[in-house]
Coordinates of C-alpha atoms and ligand atoms in Angstrom, one line a residue:
M1 CA -7.0 -21.2 -91.0
S2 CA -4.7 -18.4 -91.9
G3 CA -2.2 -18.9 -94.8
L4 CA 1.5 -19.1 -94.7
Y5 CA 2.1 -15.5 -95.7
T6 CA -0.3 -14.3 -93.0
R7 CA 1.5 -16.4 -90.4
F8 CA 4.8 -15.0 -91.6
T9 CA 3.6 -11.4 -91.5
S10 CA 1.9 -11.7 -88.1
G11 CA 4.8 -13.7 -86.6
V12 CA 7.8 -12.1 -88.2
L13 CA 7.3 -9.1 -90.4
F14 CA 5.0 -7.0 -88.3
P15 CA 6.8 -7.7 -85.1
L16 CA 10.0 -6.6 -86.8
H17 CA 8.3 -3.4 -88.0
E18 CA 7.1 -2.7 -84.5
R19 CA 10.6 -3.4 -83.0
L20 CA 12.2 -0.9 -85.5
K21 CA 9.7 1.7 -84.3
R22 CA 10.6 0.8 -80.7
H23 CA 7.0 -0.3 -79.9
D24 CA 6.3 -3.2 -77.5
S25 CA 3.1 -4.1 -79.2
V26 CA 3.9 -7.8 -79.6
A27 CA 4.5 -8.3 -75.9
V28 CA 1.5 -6.2 -75.0
R29 CA -0.7 -8.2 -77.4
R30 CA 0.4 -11.5 -75.8
A31 CA -0.4 -10.1 -72.4
L32 CA -3.8 -8.9 -73.4
E33 CA -4.6 -12.2 -75.0
A34 CA -4.0 -13.8 -71.6
S35 CA -5.7 -11.2 -69.4
Q36 CA -9.0 -11.2 -71.4
W37 CA -9.9 -14.5 -69.7
W38 CA -8.9 -13.6 -66.2
P39 CA -11.4 -13.6 -63.3
P40 CA -12.8 -10.1 -62.8
E41 CA -11.0 -9.6 -59.4
R42 CA -7.6 -10.3 -61.0
L43 CA -8.3 -7.8 -63.8
E44 CA -9.4 -5.2 -61.3
A45 CA -6.2 -5.7 -59.3
L46 CA -4.2 -5.1 -62.4
R47 CA -6.2 -1.9 -63.3
V48 CA -5.7 -0.5 -59.8
E49 CA -2.0 -1.2 -59.8
R50 CA -1.6 0.5 -63.2
L51 CA -3.8 3.4 -62.2
R52 CA -1.6 4.0 -59.1
T53 CA 1.5 3.9 -61.2
L54 CA 0.1 6.3 -63.8
L55 CA -1.0 8.8 -61.1
T56 CA 2.3 8.5 -59.2
Q57 CA 4.2 9.3 -62.4
A58 CA 1.8 12.2 -63.2
G59 CA 2.2 13.6 -59.7
Q60 CA 6.0 13.5 -59.9
H61 CA 6.7 14.5 -63.5
V62 CA 3.8 16.3 -65.1
P63 CA 3.6 19.9 -64.0
Y64 CA -0.2 20.3 -64.4
Y65 CA -0.9 17.2 -62.2
R66 CA 1.8 18.0 -59.7
E67 CA 0.0 21.3 -58.9
L68 CA -3.5 19.7 -59.2
F69 CA -2.7 16.9 -56.7
A70 CA -1.1 19.4 -54.3
E71 CA -4.2 21.6 -54.5
H72 CA -6.5 18.6 -53.9
R73 CA -4.2 17.0 -51.3
F74 CA -4.4 13.9 -53.5
D75 CA -1.9 11.2 -52.7
P76 CA -1.5 8.7 -55.7
A77 CA 0.3 6.2 -53.5
A78 CA -2.9 5.9 -51.4
V79 CA -5.1 4.8 -54.3
T80 CA -6.7 1.5 -53.6
S81 CA -9.6 1.4 -56.0
V82 CA -10.7 2.8 -59.4
A83 CA -13.4 4.8 -57.5
D84 CA -10.6 6.9 -55.9
L85 CA -10.4 8.7 -59.3
Q86 CA -13.6 10.4 -58.4
R87 CA -11.7 12.7 -56.1
L88 CA -10.0 14.3 -59.2
P89 CA -11.6 16.8 -61.6
F90 CA -12.4 15.9 -65.2
L91 CA -9.9 16.6 -68.0
S92 CA -11.9 18.6 -70.6
K93 CA -10.7 19.5 -74.0
A94 CA -10.6 23.1 -72.8
V95 CA -8.1 22.1 -70.1
V96 CA -5.9 20.2 -72.6
R97 CA -5.9 23.3 -74.8
A98 CA -5.1 25.7 -72.0
Q99 CA -2.4 23.5 -70.4
G100 CA -0.8 22.2 -73.5
E101 CA 2.9 21.5 -72.7
R102 CA 2.2 21.4 -69.0
L103 CA 0.5 18.1 -69.5
R104 CA 3.7 16.5 -70.8
H105 CA 5.9 14.3 -68.7
E106 CA 9.1 16.3 -68.1
Q107 CA 11.4 13.4 -69.3
A108 CA 9.2 12.2 -72.2
E109 CA 11.0 11.5 -75.5
G110 CA 9.8 10.6 -78.9
L111 CA 6.3 11.9 -78.6
A112 CA 4.1 12.2 -81.6
R113 CA 1.9 15.3 -82.0
F114 CA -1.7 15.0 -83.0
N115 CA -4.4 17.5 -84.0
T116 CA -7.9 16.3 -83.8
G117 CA -11.3 17.6 -82.8
G118 CA -12.9 14.3 -81.8
S119 CA -16.6 15.2 -81.5
S120 CA -16.1 18.7 -80.3
G121 CA -16.1 21.8 -82.5
E122 CA -12.6 22.9 -81.8
P123 CA -9.3 21.5 -82.9
L124 CA -7.4 19.7 -80.1
I125 CA -3.6 19.3 -80.0
F126 CA -2.1 16.6 -77.8
F127 CA 0.8 14.2 -77.6
I128 CA 1.2 10.4 -77.7
G129 CA 4.2 8.4 -76.5
R130 CA 5.5 5.1 -77.6
E131 CA 3.9 3.2 -74.7
R132 CA 0.5 4.5 -75.7
V133 CA 1.0 3.6 -79.4
S134 CA 2.1 0.1 -78.5
H135 CA -1.0 -0.4 -76.4
D136 CA -3.3 1.0 -79.1
V137 CA -1.8 -1.2 -81.8
A138 CA -1.9 -4.3 -79.5
A139 CA -5.5 -3.7 -78.5
K140 CA -6.6 -3.4 -82.1
W141 CA -4.5 -6.4 -83.0
R142 CA -6.1 -8.5 -80.3
A143 CA -9.6 -7.6 -81.4
T144 CA -8.7 -8.4 -85.0
R145 CA -7.6 -11.9 -84.0
W146 CA -10.9 -12.5 -82.2
W147 CA -12.4 -12.8 -85.7
D148 CA -9.9 -15.5 -87.0
V149 CA -8.1 -13.0 -89.2
D150 CA -4.7 -11.5 -88.6
I151 CA -2.3 -8.8 -89.7
G152 CA -1.0 -9.9 -93.0
D153 CA -4.4 -11.1 -94.3
P154 CA -5.4 -9.1 -97.4
E155 CA -7.2 -6.0 -96.3
I156 CA -9.0 -3.1 -97.8
V157 CA -9.1 0.1 -95.7
V158 CA -11.7 2.8 -96.6
W159 CA -10.5 5.9 -94.7
G160 CA -10.3 9.6 -95.0
S161 CA -7.6 10.8 -92.6
P162 CA -4.8 12.6 -94.3
I163 CA -2.3 10.9 -91.9
E164 CA -3.0 7.7 -93.7
L165 CA -3.2 9.3 -97.1
G166 CA 0.5 10.0 -97.5
A167 CA 0.6 7.9 -100.7
Q168 CA 3.9 9.7 -101.6
D169 CA 5.4 8.2 -98.5
R170 CA 7.3 5.3 -100.0
V171 CA 8.0 3.6 -96.7
R172 CA 4.4 3.5 -95.9
A173 CA 3.5 2.3 -99.4
W174 CA 6.0 -0.6 -98.9
R175 CA 4.7 -1.4 -95.5
D176 CA 1.2 -1.5 -96.8
R177 CA 2.3 -3.8 -99.6
L178 CA 4.1 -6.1 -97.2
L179 CA 1.1 -6.2 -94.9
R180 CA -1.2 -6.6 -97.9
T181 CA -3.3 -3.5 -97.0
E182 CA -4.8 -1.3 -99.7
L183 CA -6.2 2.1 -98.9
L184 CA -9.2 3.6 -100.7
P185 CA -9.7 7.3 -99.8
A186 CA -13.2 7.9 -98.5
F187 CA -13.3 11.6 -99.2
E188 CA -14.9 11.4 -102.5
M189 CA -17.8 9.1 -103.4
S190 CA -18.6 10.0 -107.0
E191 CA -20.2 7.3 -109.2
S192 CA -16.9 6.7 -111.1
K193 CA -14.9 6.6 -107.9
L194 CA -17.3 4.1 -106.4
D195 CA -17.0 2.0 -109.6
G196 CA -13.2 2.1 -109.0
F197 CA -13.6 1.1 -105.3
V198 CA -15.8 -1.9 -106.2
A199 CA -13.3 -3.0 -108.9
A200 CA -10.4 -2.6 -106.4
I201 CA -12.2 -4.7 -103.8
R202 CA -13.0 -7.4 -106.4
A203 CA -9.4 -7.5 -107.6
R204 CA -7.9 -7.7 -104.1
R205 CA -10.3 -10.3 -102.7
P206 CA -9.6 -9.1 -99.1
K207 CA -10.2 -11.2 -96.0
M208 CA -11.1 -8.1 -94.0
L209 CA -12.4 -4.6 -94.5
F210 CA -11.8 -1.6 -92.3
G211 CA -13.6 1.7 -92.5
Y212 CA -16.4 4.0 -91.6
P213 CA -19.8 2.2 -91.6
S214 CA -21.3 5.0 -93.7
A215 CA -18.5 4.6 -96.4
L216 CA -18.6 0.7 -96.4
S217 CA -22.4 0.6 -96.7
H218 CA -22.3 3.2 -99.4
I219 CA -19.9 1.2 -101.5
A220 CA -21.9 -2.0 -100.9
R221 CA -25.1 -0.4 -102.0
H222 CA -23.5 1.1 -105.1
A223 CA -22.3 -2.3 -106.1
E224 CA -25.8 -3.7 -105.6
R225 CA -27.3 -1.0 -107.8
R226 CA -24.7 -1.9 -110.5
G227 CA -25.5 -5.5 -110.2
Q228 CA -22.0 -6.3 -109.0
R229 CA -21.5 -9.0 -106.4
L230 CA -19.1 -8.6 -103.5
D231 CA -20.3 -11.5 -101.4
D232 CA -18.4 -14.1 -103.4
L233 CA -14.9 -12.9 -102.5
G234 CA -14.3 -14.7 -99.3
I235 CA -14.4 -11.6 -97.1
E236 CA -14.6 -12.7 -93.4
V237 CA -15.3 -9.6 -91.5
A238 CA -15.8 -5.8 -91.8
F239 CA -14.3 -3.8 -89.0
V240 CA -16.2 -0.5 -88.6
T241 CA -15.4 2.4 -86.4
S242 CA -15.4 6.1 -85.8
E243 CA -19.1 6.7 -86.4
R244 CA -22.3 5.3 -84.9
L245 CA -23.1 2.0 -86.6
Y246 CA -26.8 2.0 -87.7
D247 CA -28.7 -1.3 -88.0
D248 CA -29.5 -0.8 -91.7
Q249 CA -25.8 -0.2 -92.3
R250 CA -24.8 -3.4 -90.5
E251 CA -27.4 -5.3 -92.5
A252 CA -26.3 -3.9 -95.8
I253 CA -22.6 -4.5 -95.1
S254 CA -23.2 -8.0 -93.9
R255 CA -25.5 -9.0 -96.7
L256 CA -23.7 -7.3 -99.6
F257 CA -20.1 -8.2 -98.6
G258 CA -21.2 -11.6 -97.4
C259 CA -19.3 -11.1 -94.1
R260 CA -19.7 -10.5 -90.4
V261 CA -19.6 -6.9 -89.0
A262 CA -17.4 -6.0 -86.0
N263 CA -18.1 -2.6 -84.4
G264 CA -15.4 -0.7 -82.7
Y265 CA -15.3 2.4 -80.6
G266 CA -12.3 4.6 -80.0
S267 CA -10.4 7.7 -81.1
R268 CA -6.9 9.1 -81.4
D269 CA -7.3 11.2 -78.3
A270 CA -9.3 8.8 -76.0
G271 CA -7.7 5.5 -77.3
F272 CA -9.0 2.1 -78.4
I273 CA -11.9 1.8 -76.0
A274 CA -14.2 -1.0 -77.0
H275 CA -14.5 -3.7 -79.6
E276 CA -17.1 -6.2 -80.6
C277 CA -16.4 -10.0 -80.4
P278 CA -18.0 -12.6 -82.6
A279 CA -20.6 -13.4 -79.9
G280 CA -21.9 -9.9 -80.2
G281 CA -20.5 -8.3 -77.1
L282 CA -18.9 -4.9 -77.2
H283 CA -15.9 -5.4 -74.9
L284 CA -14.1 -2.6 -73.1
T285 CA -10.3 -2.7 -73.4
A286 CA -10.4 -2.9 -69.6
E287 CA -6.7 -3.5 -69.1
D288 CA -5.8 -0.2 -70.6
V289 CA -8.8 2.1 -70.1
I290 CA -11.0 2.9 -67.2
V291 CA -14.4 4.1 -68.4
E292 CA -16.7 6.1 -66.2
I293 CA -20.2 7.0 -67.4
V294 CA -21.0 10.5 -66.1
A295 CA -24.2 12.5 -65.6
P296 CA -24.4 16.2 -66.8
D297 CA -23.8 17.2 -63.1
G298 CA -20.6 15.2 -62.9
R299 CA -22.0 12.2 -60.9
V300 CA -20.7 8.8 -61.9
L301 CA -23.6 6.6 -63.0
P302 CA -24.1 2.9 -62.5
P303 CA -24.3 0.4 -65.4
G304 CA -27.6 0.6 -67.3
Q305 CA -27.8 4.4 -67.2
S306 CA -26.9 6.6 -70.1
G307 CA -24.2 9.3 -69.7
E308 CA -21.0 10.8 -71.1
I309 CA -18.0 8.5 -71.6
V310 CA -15.1 9.6 -69.4
V311 CA -11.8 7.8 -70.0
T312 CA -8.6 7.3 -68.0
H313 CA -6.0 5.7 -70.3
L314 CA -3.5 3.7 -68.3
A315 CA -0.7 3.8 -70.9
T316 CA -0.4 7.6 -71.0
K317 CA 2.3 8.5 -68.6
D318 CA 4.0 10.6 -71.3
F319 CA 0.9 12.8 -71.7
P320 CA -1.7 11.6 -69.2
F321 CA -5.4 11.3 -70.1
I322 CA -7.0 11.1 -66.6
R323 CA -10.8 11.4 -66.5
Y324 CA -10.9 12.7 -70.0
R325 CA -14.3 13.8 -71.3
T326 CA -15.0 12.4 -74.7
G327 CA -18.4 14.1 -75.4
D328 CA -19.7 10.7 -76.5
V329 CA -22.6 9.0 -74.8
A330 CA -22.9 5.3 -73.8
V331 CA -24.5 2.8 -71.5
L332 CA -22.4 0.1 -69.7
D333 CA -23.7 -3.4 -69.1
T334 CA -23.2 -5.9 -66.2
A335 CA -23.9 -9.0 -68.2
R336 CA -21.2 -11.5 -69.1
C337 CA -20.5 -12.2 -72.8
A338 CA -21.2 -15.7 -74.2
C339 CA -17.7 -15.8 -75.6
G340 CA -16.2 -16.3 -72.1
R341 CA -14.0 -13.2 -72.1
T342 CA -14.3 -11.4 -68.9
L343 CA -13.8 -7.9 -70.3
P344 CA -16.8 -5.8 -69.3
L345 CA -19.4 -4.9 -71.9
V346 CA -20.8 -1.6 -73.3
R347 CA -24.5 -2.0 -74.0
E348 CA -24.8 0.8 -76.4
I349 CA -22.8 3.7 -77.9
Q350 CA -25.3 6.5 -78.5
G351 CA -23.0 9.4 -79.6
R352 CA -21.0 9.9 -82.7
S353 CA -22.3 10.8 -86.1
T354 CA -20.7 12.4 -89.0
D355 CA -22.8 13.8 -91.7
F356 CA -22.4 13.2 -95.4
I357 CA -22.4 16.2 -97.7
V358 CA -23.5 16.5 -101.3
A359 CA -21.6 18.3 -104.0
A360 CA -23.4 20.3 -106.7
D361 CA -23.2 17.5 -109.2
G362 CA -24.8 15.0 -106.7
T363 CA -21.5 13.4 -105.5
V364 CA -22.0 12.2 -101.9
M365 CA -18.9 12.6 -99.8
H366 CA -17.9 12.2 -96.2
G367 CA -18.1 15.4 -94.1
L368 CA -14.5 15.0 -93.2
A369 CA -13.5 16.0 -96.7
L370 CA -14.5 19.5 -95.8
V371 CA -13.3 19.4 -92.2
Y372 CA -9.7 18.9 -93.2
V373 CA -9.7 22.0 -95.4
V374 CA -10.5 24.2 -92.3
R375 CA -9.2 22.3 -89.3
D376 CA -5.5 22.5 -89.8
L377 CA -5.2 26.2 -90.7
P378 CA -3.1 28.0 -88.1
G379 CA -5.1 30.3 -85.9
V380 CA -8.5 28.4 -86.2
R381 CA -9.8 27.9 -82.6
G382 CA -13.2 26.5 -83.6
F383 CA -15.3 26.0 -86.7
K384 CA -18.5 24.6 -88.0
I385 CA -19.5 23.9 -91.6
V386 CA -23.2 24.1 -92.5
Q387 CA -24.4 23.0 -95.9
H388 CA -27.6 25.0 -96.3
S389 CA -28.4 23.8 -99.8
L390 CA -26.6 22.4 -102.8
Q391 CA -25.8 26.0 -103.9
R392 CA -24.7 27.4 -100.5
T393 CA -22.4 26.3 -97.8
E394 CA -21.5 28.4 -94.7
V395 CA -18.2 28.1 -92.7
Q396 CA -18.3 29.6 -89.2
I397 CA -14.9 30.3 -87.7
V398 CA -13.6 31.3 -84.3
A399 CA -10.2 32.8 -85.1
D400 CA -7.2 33.9 -83.1
A401 CA -6.4 37.7 -83.2
G402 CA -3.6 37.3 -85.7
F403 CA -5.7 35.4 -88.2
D404 CA -5.2 36.6 -91.8
R405 CA -8.9 36.8 -92.5
P406 CA -9.0 37.8 -96.3
A407 CA -6.3 35.3 -97.3
R408 CA -7.6 32.4 -95.2
A409 CA -11.2 33.0 -96.4
A410 CA -10.0 32.8 -100.0
E411 CA -8.1 29.6 -99.1
I412 CA -11.2 28.0 -97.5
Q413 CA -13.4 29.0 -100.4
A414 CA -11.1 27.5 -102.9
G415 CA -10.7 24.3 -100.9
L416 CA -14.5 23.8 -100.5
K417 CA -15.3 24.8 -104.1
R418 CA -12.8 22.1 -105.3
R419 CA -14.9 19.5 -103.5
L420 CA -18.4 21.0 -103.7
G421 CA -18.3 22.5 -107.2
A422 CA -16.9 25.8 -108.6
A423 CA -20.3 27.5 -108.7
V424 CA -21.2 26.8 -105.1
Q425 CA -21.4 29.9 -102.9
V426 CA -19.1 29.5 -99.8
D427 CA -19.7 32.1 -97.1
V428 CA -17.0 32.4 -94.5
N429 CA -18.3 34.1 -91.3
Y430 CA -16.3 34.9 -88.2
V431 CA -18.1 34.3 -84.9
E432 CA -17.3 34.7 -81.2
A433 CA -18.2 31.0 -80.4
I434 CA -19.7 28.0 -82.0
A435 CA -23.1 27.1 -80.6
P436 CA -23.7 23.5 -79.7
E437 CA -26.4 21.4 -81.3
K438 CA -29.8 20.8 -79.6
S439 CA -28.4 17.5 -78.4
G440 CA -25.6 19.5 -76.7
K441 CA -22.9 18.0 -78.9
Y442 CA -20.7 20.0 -81.2
R443 CA -20.5 18.9 -84.8
Y444 CA -18.0 20.0 -87.4
V445 CA -20.4 19.5 -90.3
V446 CA -24.1 19.8 -90.5
S447 CA -25.8 19.2 -93.9
H448 CA -29.4 20.2 -94.6
V449 CA -29.2 18.5 -97.9
A450 CA -30.8 15.1 -97.6
A451 CA -28.0 12.7 -98.2
A452 CA -28.0 10.2 -95.5
P453 CA -26.9 7.0 -97.1
A454 CA -29.4 5.1 -95.0
Q455 CA -32.2 6.7 -97.0
E456 CA -30.8 5.2 -100.2
S457 CA -31.7 1.7 -99.2
V458 CA -35.4 2.4 -99.6
P459 CA -35.9 2.4 -103.4
H460 CA -34.4 -1.0 -104.2
A461 CA -35.5 -2.3 -107.5
Ligands
LIG501 ZN1 -17.5 -11.6 -76.2

């Protein structure tokens, strides 16, 4: 049972917050909580109708799609099934980069600008409208409530994004206090920082945790080494996202925090795509996203076969994501979940992994700590950070013509040395292009220093 304050927050405070921001997330969440039980045919009819509406809007008001549809003689009004999407080309990150403003709805207002790389090696700039934000908030909210917790329950968030790190932002600080959310920055994982995280979690006694699986399992194992318990705090569930969840991490988080683990898959660009329910099913947010699994040659694969996740987000009329290639790999399932929800299942997400890196003094930190130093510099088209050894890290950069090489290199070196150690050699090399990994995926950070948190679980006393 949720407490009085949680019911007040979920029922009054947060809805007010959302209304002030002109988001419809309360109404959307209620609709999603009904449609998750619908018969599959009814769900499919909703998806086709929303797809037709999105494509019609795009064809009328989005310059890129107006031209594309004319070129392909594609009539959005004639769409009668999700499979009709296959007549359209994919939207790659390269197309988003090249088209930019031409992907915006001509009458769109109040768009938020984002800059992310997802799993590719180049920054990506895109826009998100209020409709899309409302749907992403509502989808996350629904999945939270599957676990008998709610917005307003005490929460610890272990995260690294600078967007969420604006601690100086007083409005955000107040909001977090009202919603009883506390943020622990995941950048730095020194022994003393980890001690502080454990103390903060013990003091807060959260009902839910949210964060990278690598970071949460790292904190849990640190507490275990210190002989500190975290399984006596009444934590109900740990929501993990944004990385592949390894079995040993799930086991460690569950055992050491004494809670269930709920895996989620999504990103800023592609949206809130799938979330685990208490019965163990990884459910697609099928009302909002159409997921296709695609072979390297572009063929759409049936459930049971592994391929790239391609997403059409139905709440993106302001800046359409239609057949967007995520670069992540997954397998869909045809089985029904024991929980009774009819939302289709993902069997396995195989992509995604972000390396940990190790500072000269042995501090283990999330690779994102270095990524943010380089990613947001103006004129960076692509980059890759390779930690060759504790003493030497290399930054490869694909730069625009006007890029101020000496000044930026000094900036990058200073930023990386602050995190890795002053004596570490940081080489900045300019390259024509970033080569993909053997797997075909691009990764921002590759560390050749053995630091995988999973390996730390071996020498338990
Ligand atoms: Zn389920």
